CSV table of C-alpha atoms and ligand atoms in Angstrom, one decimal:
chain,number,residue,atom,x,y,z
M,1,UNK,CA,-12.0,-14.6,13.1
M,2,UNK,CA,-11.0,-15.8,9.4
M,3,UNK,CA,-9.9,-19.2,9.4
M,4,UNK,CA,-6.8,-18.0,7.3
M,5,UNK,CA,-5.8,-15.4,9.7
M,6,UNK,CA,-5.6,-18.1,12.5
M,7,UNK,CA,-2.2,-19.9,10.5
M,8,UNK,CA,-0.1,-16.7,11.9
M,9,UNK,CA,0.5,-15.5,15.6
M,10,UNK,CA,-1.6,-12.4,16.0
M,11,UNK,CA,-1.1,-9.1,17.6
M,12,UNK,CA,-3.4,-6.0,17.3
M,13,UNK,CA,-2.3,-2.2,17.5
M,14,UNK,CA,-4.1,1.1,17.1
M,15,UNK,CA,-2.7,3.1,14.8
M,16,UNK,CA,-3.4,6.8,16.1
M,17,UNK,CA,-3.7,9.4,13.1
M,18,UNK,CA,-4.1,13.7,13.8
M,19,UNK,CA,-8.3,12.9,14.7
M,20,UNK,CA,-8.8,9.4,14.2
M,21,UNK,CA,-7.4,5.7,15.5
M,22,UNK,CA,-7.4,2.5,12.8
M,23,UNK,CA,-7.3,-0.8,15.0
M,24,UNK,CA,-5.5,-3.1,13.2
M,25,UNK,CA,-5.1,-7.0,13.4
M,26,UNK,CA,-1.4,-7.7,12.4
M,27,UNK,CA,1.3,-10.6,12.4
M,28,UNK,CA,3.4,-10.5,15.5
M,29,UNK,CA,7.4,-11.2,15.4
M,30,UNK,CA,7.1,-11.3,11.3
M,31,UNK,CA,10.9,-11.8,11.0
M,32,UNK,CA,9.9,-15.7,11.7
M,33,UNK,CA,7.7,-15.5,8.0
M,34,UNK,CA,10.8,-13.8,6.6
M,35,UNK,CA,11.9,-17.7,6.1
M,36,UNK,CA,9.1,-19.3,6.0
M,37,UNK,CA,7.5,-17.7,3.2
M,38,UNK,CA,10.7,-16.5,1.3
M,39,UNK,CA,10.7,-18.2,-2.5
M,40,UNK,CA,12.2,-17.7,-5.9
M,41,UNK,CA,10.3,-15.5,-8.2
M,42,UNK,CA,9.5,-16.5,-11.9
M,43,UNK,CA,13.0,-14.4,-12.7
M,44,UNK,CA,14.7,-16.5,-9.9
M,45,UNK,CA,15.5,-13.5,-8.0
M,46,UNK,CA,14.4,-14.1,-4.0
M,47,UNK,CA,11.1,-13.0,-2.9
M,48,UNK,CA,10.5,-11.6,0.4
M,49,UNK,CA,6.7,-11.3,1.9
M,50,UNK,CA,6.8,-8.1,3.1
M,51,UNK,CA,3.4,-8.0,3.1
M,52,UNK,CA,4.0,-9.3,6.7
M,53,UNK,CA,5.0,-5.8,8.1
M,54,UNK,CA,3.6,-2.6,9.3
M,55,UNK,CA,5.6,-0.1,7.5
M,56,UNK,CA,6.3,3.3,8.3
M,57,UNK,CA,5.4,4.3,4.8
M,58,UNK,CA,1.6,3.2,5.3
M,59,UNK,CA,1.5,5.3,8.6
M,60,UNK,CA,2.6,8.1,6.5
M,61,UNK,CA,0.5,7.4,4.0
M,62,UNK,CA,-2.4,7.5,6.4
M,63,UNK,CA,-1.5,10.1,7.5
M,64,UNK,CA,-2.0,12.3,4.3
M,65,UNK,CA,-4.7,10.7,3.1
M,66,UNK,CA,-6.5,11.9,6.3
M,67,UNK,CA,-5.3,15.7,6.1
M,68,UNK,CA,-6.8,15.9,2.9
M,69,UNK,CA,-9.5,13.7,3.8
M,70,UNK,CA,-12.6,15.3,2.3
M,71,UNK,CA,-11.4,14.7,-1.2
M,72,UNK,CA,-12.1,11.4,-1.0
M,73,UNK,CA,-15.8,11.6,-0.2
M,74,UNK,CA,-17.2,8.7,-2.5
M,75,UNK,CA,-13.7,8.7,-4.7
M,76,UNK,CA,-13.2,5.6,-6.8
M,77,UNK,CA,-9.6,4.2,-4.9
M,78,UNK,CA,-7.2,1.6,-5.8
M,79,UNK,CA,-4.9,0.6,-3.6
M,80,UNK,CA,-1.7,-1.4,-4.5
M,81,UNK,CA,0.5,-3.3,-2.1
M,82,UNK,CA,-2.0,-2.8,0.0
M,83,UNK,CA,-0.2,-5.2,2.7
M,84,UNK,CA,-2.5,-4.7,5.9
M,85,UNK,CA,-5.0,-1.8,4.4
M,86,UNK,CA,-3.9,1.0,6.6
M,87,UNK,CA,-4.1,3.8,4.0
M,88,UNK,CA,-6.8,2.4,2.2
M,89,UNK,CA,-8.9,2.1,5.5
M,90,UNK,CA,-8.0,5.8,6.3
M,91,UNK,CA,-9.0,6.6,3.1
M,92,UNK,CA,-12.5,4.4,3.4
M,93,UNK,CA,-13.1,6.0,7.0
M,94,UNK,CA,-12.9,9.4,4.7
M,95,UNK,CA,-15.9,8.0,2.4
M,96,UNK,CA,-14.3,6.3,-0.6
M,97,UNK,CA,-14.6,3.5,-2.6
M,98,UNK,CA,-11.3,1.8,-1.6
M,99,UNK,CA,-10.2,-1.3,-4.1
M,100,UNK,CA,-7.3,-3.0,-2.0
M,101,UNK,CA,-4.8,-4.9,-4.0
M,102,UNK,CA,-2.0,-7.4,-3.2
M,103,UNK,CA,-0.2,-10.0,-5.1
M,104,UNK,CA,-0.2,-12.0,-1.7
M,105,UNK,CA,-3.9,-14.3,-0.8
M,106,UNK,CA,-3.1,-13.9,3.0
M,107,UNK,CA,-2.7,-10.2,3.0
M,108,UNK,CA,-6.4,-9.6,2.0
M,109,UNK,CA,-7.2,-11.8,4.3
M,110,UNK,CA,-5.9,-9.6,6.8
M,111,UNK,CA,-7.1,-6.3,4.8
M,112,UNK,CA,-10.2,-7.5,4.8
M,113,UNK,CA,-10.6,-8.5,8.4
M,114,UNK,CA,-8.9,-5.2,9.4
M,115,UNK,CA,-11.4,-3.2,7.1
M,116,UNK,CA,-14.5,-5.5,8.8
M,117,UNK,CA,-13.1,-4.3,12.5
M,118,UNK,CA,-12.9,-0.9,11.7
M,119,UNK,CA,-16.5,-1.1,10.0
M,120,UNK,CA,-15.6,0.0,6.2
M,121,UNK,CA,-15.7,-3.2,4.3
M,122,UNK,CA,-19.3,-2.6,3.2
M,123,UNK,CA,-17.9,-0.2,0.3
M,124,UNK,CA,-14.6,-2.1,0.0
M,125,UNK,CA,-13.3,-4.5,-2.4
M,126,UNK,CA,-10.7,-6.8,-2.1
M,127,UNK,CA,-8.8,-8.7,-5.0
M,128,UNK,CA,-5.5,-10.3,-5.2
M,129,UNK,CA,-4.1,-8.6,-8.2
M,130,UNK,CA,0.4,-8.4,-9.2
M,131,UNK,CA,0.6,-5.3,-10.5
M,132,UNK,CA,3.1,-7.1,-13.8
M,133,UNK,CA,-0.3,-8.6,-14.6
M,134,UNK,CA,-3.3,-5.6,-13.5
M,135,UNK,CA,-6.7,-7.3,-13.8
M,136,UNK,CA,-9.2,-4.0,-14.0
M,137,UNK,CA,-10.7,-2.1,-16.9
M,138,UNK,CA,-11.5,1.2,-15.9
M,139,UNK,CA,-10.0,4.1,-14.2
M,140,UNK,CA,-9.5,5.5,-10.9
M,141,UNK,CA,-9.1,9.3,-9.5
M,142,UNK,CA,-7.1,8.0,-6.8
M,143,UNK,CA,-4.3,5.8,-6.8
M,144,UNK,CA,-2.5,4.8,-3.3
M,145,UNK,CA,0.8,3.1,-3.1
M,146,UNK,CA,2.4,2.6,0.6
M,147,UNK,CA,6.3,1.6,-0.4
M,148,UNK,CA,5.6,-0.5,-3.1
M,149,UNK,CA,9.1,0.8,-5.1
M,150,UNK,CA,11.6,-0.7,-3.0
M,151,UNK,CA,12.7,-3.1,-6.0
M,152,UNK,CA,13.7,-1.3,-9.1
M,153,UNK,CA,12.2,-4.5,-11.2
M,154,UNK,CA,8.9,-3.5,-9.9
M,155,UNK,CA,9.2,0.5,-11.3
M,156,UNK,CA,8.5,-0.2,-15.0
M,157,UNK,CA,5.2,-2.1,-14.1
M,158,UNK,CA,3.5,0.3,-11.4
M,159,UNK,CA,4.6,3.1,-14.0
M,160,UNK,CA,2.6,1.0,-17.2
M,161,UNK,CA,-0.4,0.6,-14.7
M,162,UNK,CA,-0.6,4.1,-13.8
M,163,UNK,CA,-0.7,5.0,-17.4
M,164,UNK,CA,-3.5,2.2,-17.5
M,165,UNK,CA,-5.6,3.3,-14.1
M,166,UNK,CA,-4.9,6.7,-13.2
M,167,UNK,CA,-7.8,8.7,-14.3
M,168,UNK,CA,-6.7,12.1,-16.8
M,169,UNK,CA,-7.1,14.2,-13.7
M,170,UNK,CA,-6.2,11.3,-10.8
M,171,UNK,CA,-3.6,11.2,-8.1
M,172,UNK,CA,-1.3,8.7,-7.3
M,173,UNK,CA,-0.1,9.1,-3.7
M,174,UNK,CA,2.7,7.2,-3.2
M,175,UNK,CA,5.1,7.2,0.6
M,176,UNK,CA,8.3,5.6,0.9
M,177,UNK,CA,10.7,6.2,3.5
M,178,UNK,CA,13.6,8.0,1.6
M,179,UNK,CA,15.3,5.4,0.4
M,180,UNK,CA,18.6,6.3,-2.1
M,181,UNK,CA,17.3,4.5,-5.0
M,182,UNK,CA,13.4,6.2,-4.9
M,183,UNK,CA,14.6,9.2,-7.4
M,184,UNK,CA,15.4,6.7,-10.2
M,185,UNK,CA,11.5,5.9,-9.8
M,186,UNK,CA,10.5,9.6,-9.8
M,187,UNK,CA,12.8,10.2,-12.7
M,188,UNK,CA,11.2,7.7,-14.8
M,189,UNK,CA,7.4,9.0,-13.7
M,190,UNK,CA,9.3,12.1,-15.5
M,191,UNK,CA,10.7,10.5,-18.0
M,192,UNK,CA,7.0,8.7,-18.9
M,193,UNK,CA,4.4,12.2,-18.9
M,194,UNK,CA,3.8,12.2,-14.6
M,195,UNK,CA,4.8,15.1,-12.8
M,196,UNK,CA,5.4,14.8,-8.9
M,197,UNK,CA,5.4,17.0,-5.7
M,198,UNK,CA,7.1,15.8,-2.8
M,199,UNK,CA,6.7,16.4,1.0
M,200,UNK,CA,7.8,14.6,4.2
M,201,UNK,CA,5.6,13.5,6.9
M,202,UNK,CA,7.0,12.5,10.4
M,203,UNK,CA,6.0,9.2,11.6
M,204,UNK,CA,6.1,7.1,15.2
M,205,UNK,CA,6.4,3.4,14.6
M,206,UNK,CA,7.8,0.9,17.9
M,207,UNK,CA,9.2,3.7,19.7
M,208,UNK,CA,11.4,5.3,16.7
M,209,UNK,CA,10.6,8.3,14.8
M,210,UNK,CA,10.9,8.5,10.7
M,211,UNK,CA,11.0,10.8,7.8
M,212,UNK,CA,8.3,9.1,5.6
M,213,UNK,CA,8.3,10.9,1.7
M,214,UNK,CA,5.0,11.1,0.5
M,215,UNK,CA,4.6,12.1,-3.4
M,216,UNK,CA,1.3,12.9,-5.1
M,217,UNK,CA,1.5,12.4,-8.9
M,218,UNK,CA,-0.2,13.6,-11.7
M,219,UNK,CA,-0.4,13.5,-15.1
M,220,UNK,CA,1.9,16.4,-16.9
M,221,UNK,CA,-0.9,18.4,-19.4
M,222,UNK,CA,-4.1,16.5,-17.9
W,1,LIG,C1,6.9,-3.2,1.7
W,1,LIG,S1,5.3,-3.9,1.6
W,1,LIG,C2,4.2,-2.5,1.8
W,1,LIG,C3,2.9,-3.0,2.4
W,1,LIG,C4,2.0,-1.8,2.8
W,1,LIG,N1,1.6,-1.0,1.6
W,1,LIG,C5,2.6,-1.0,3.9
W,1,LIG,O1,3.2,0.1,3.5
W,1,LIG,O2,2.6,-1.4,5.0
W,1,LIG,C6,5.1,-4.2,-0.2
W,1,LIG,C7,3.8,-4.8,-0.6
W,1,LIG,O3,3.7,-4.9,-2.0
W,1,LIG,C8,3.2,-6.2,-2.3
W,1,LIG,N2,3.8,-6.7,-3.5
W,1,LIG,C9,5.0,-7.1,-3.8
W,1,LIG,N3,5.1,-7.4,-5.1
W,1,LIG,C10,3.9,-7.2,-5.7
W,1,LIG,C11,3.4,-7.3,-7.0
W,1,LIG,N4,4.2,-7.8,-8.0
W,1,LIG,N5,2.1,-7.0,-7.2
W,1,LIG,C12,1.3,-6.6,-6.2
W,1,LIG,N6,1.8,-6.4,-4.9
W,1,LIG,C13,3.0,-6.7,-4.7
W,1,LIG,C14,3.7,-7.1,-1.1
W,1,LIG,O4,2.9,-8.3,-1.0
W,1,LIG,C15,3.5,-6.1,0.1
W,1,LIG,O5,2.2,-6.1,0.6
């Protein structure tokens, strides 16, 4: 066990997708870190580390990426937000080349322990990386983004890095779970040459049952 994982109270949970099952190692009661680890952002506006949280969104996420699963046999992924991996792993499990990404240290930590127990960290990477300031030079057919547009602040920047990353023929598949202010992020994808297709997927997280959106972007005249 990472030394770093051992400074939060641990639960584990299987996460059962259509054929397969992700064991995950996660934080238990994370409402207790909501305090703990809340700070003032460079902007001053309060920062929260979600990080800390299984979302539905990531469950539906997984869930996608595993229904079309053989598209990802030896893909180039980058994950953003990756919080605890689930997607990413899903997407690993499938045979790619998962990057996960997080502005938060600890998360990897976690990510990477999570990858190690479900035995696809030997073709994963793992780098802290804030998507305002995106550290790679190359680009990636697949793109994966479990409710990372919660904050309107953050639209502007994952839209400028997937004009940076997204290969001309990539996908950006990003879940969130309906929230009334998502549009405004669609509409600017629109507004800045991505064109989006939206579905819902059903998802089963502590006993209640969600509509998770899941969008797959693209680039308009690829
Ligand atoms: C709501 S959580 C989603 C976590 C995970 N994808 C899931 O669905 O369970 C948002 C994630 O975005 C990360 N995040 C927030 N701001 C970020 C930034 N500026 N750059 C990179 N990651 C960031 C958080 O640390 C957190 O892991």
């Amino acid at each position: 066990m990472d030394t770093q994982l051992r400074d939060y109270p641990l639960t584990s949970t299987i996460v059962k997708l259509k054929t397969g099952r992700v064991q995950l190692t996660i934080i238990e009661e994370p409402d207790w870190f909501l305090d703990q680890l809340s700070r003032k952002d460079e902007e001053g506006r309060l920062y929260l580390p979600y990080w800390t949280y299984l979302w539905e969104s990531s469950i539906g996420l997984a869930l996608y990426v595993e229904k079309i699963g053989t598209q990802f046999r030896d893909a180039q992924v980058l994950e953003i937000g990756c919080g605890f991996g689930l997607a990413g792993i899903v997407a690993s499990q499938m045979g790619a080349k998962v990057i996960f990404t997080d502005a938060e240290r600890d998360a990897l930590h976690f990510v990477q322990h999570n990858a190690e127990q479900n035995s696809v960290s030997q073709h994963a990477d793992f780098v802290q990386m804030d998507w305002n300031t995106p550290c790679f030079n190359r680009k990636f057919p697949y793109i994966l983004a479990a409710d990372v547009i919660y904050e309107e602040h953050h639209w502007q920047p994952i839209v400028t890095l997937l004009h940076s990353y997204l290969a001309s023929n990539g996908i950006a598949l990003f879940s969130e779970p309906n929230r009334n202010n998502a549009s405004g992020f669609f509409k600017l994808l629109s507004d800045n040459g991505f064109a989006y297709q939206k579905s819902t997927c059903p998802v089963k997280l502590d006993r209640t049952t969600s509509k998770v959106a899941i969008y797959t972007v693209r680039r308009v005249n690829a």
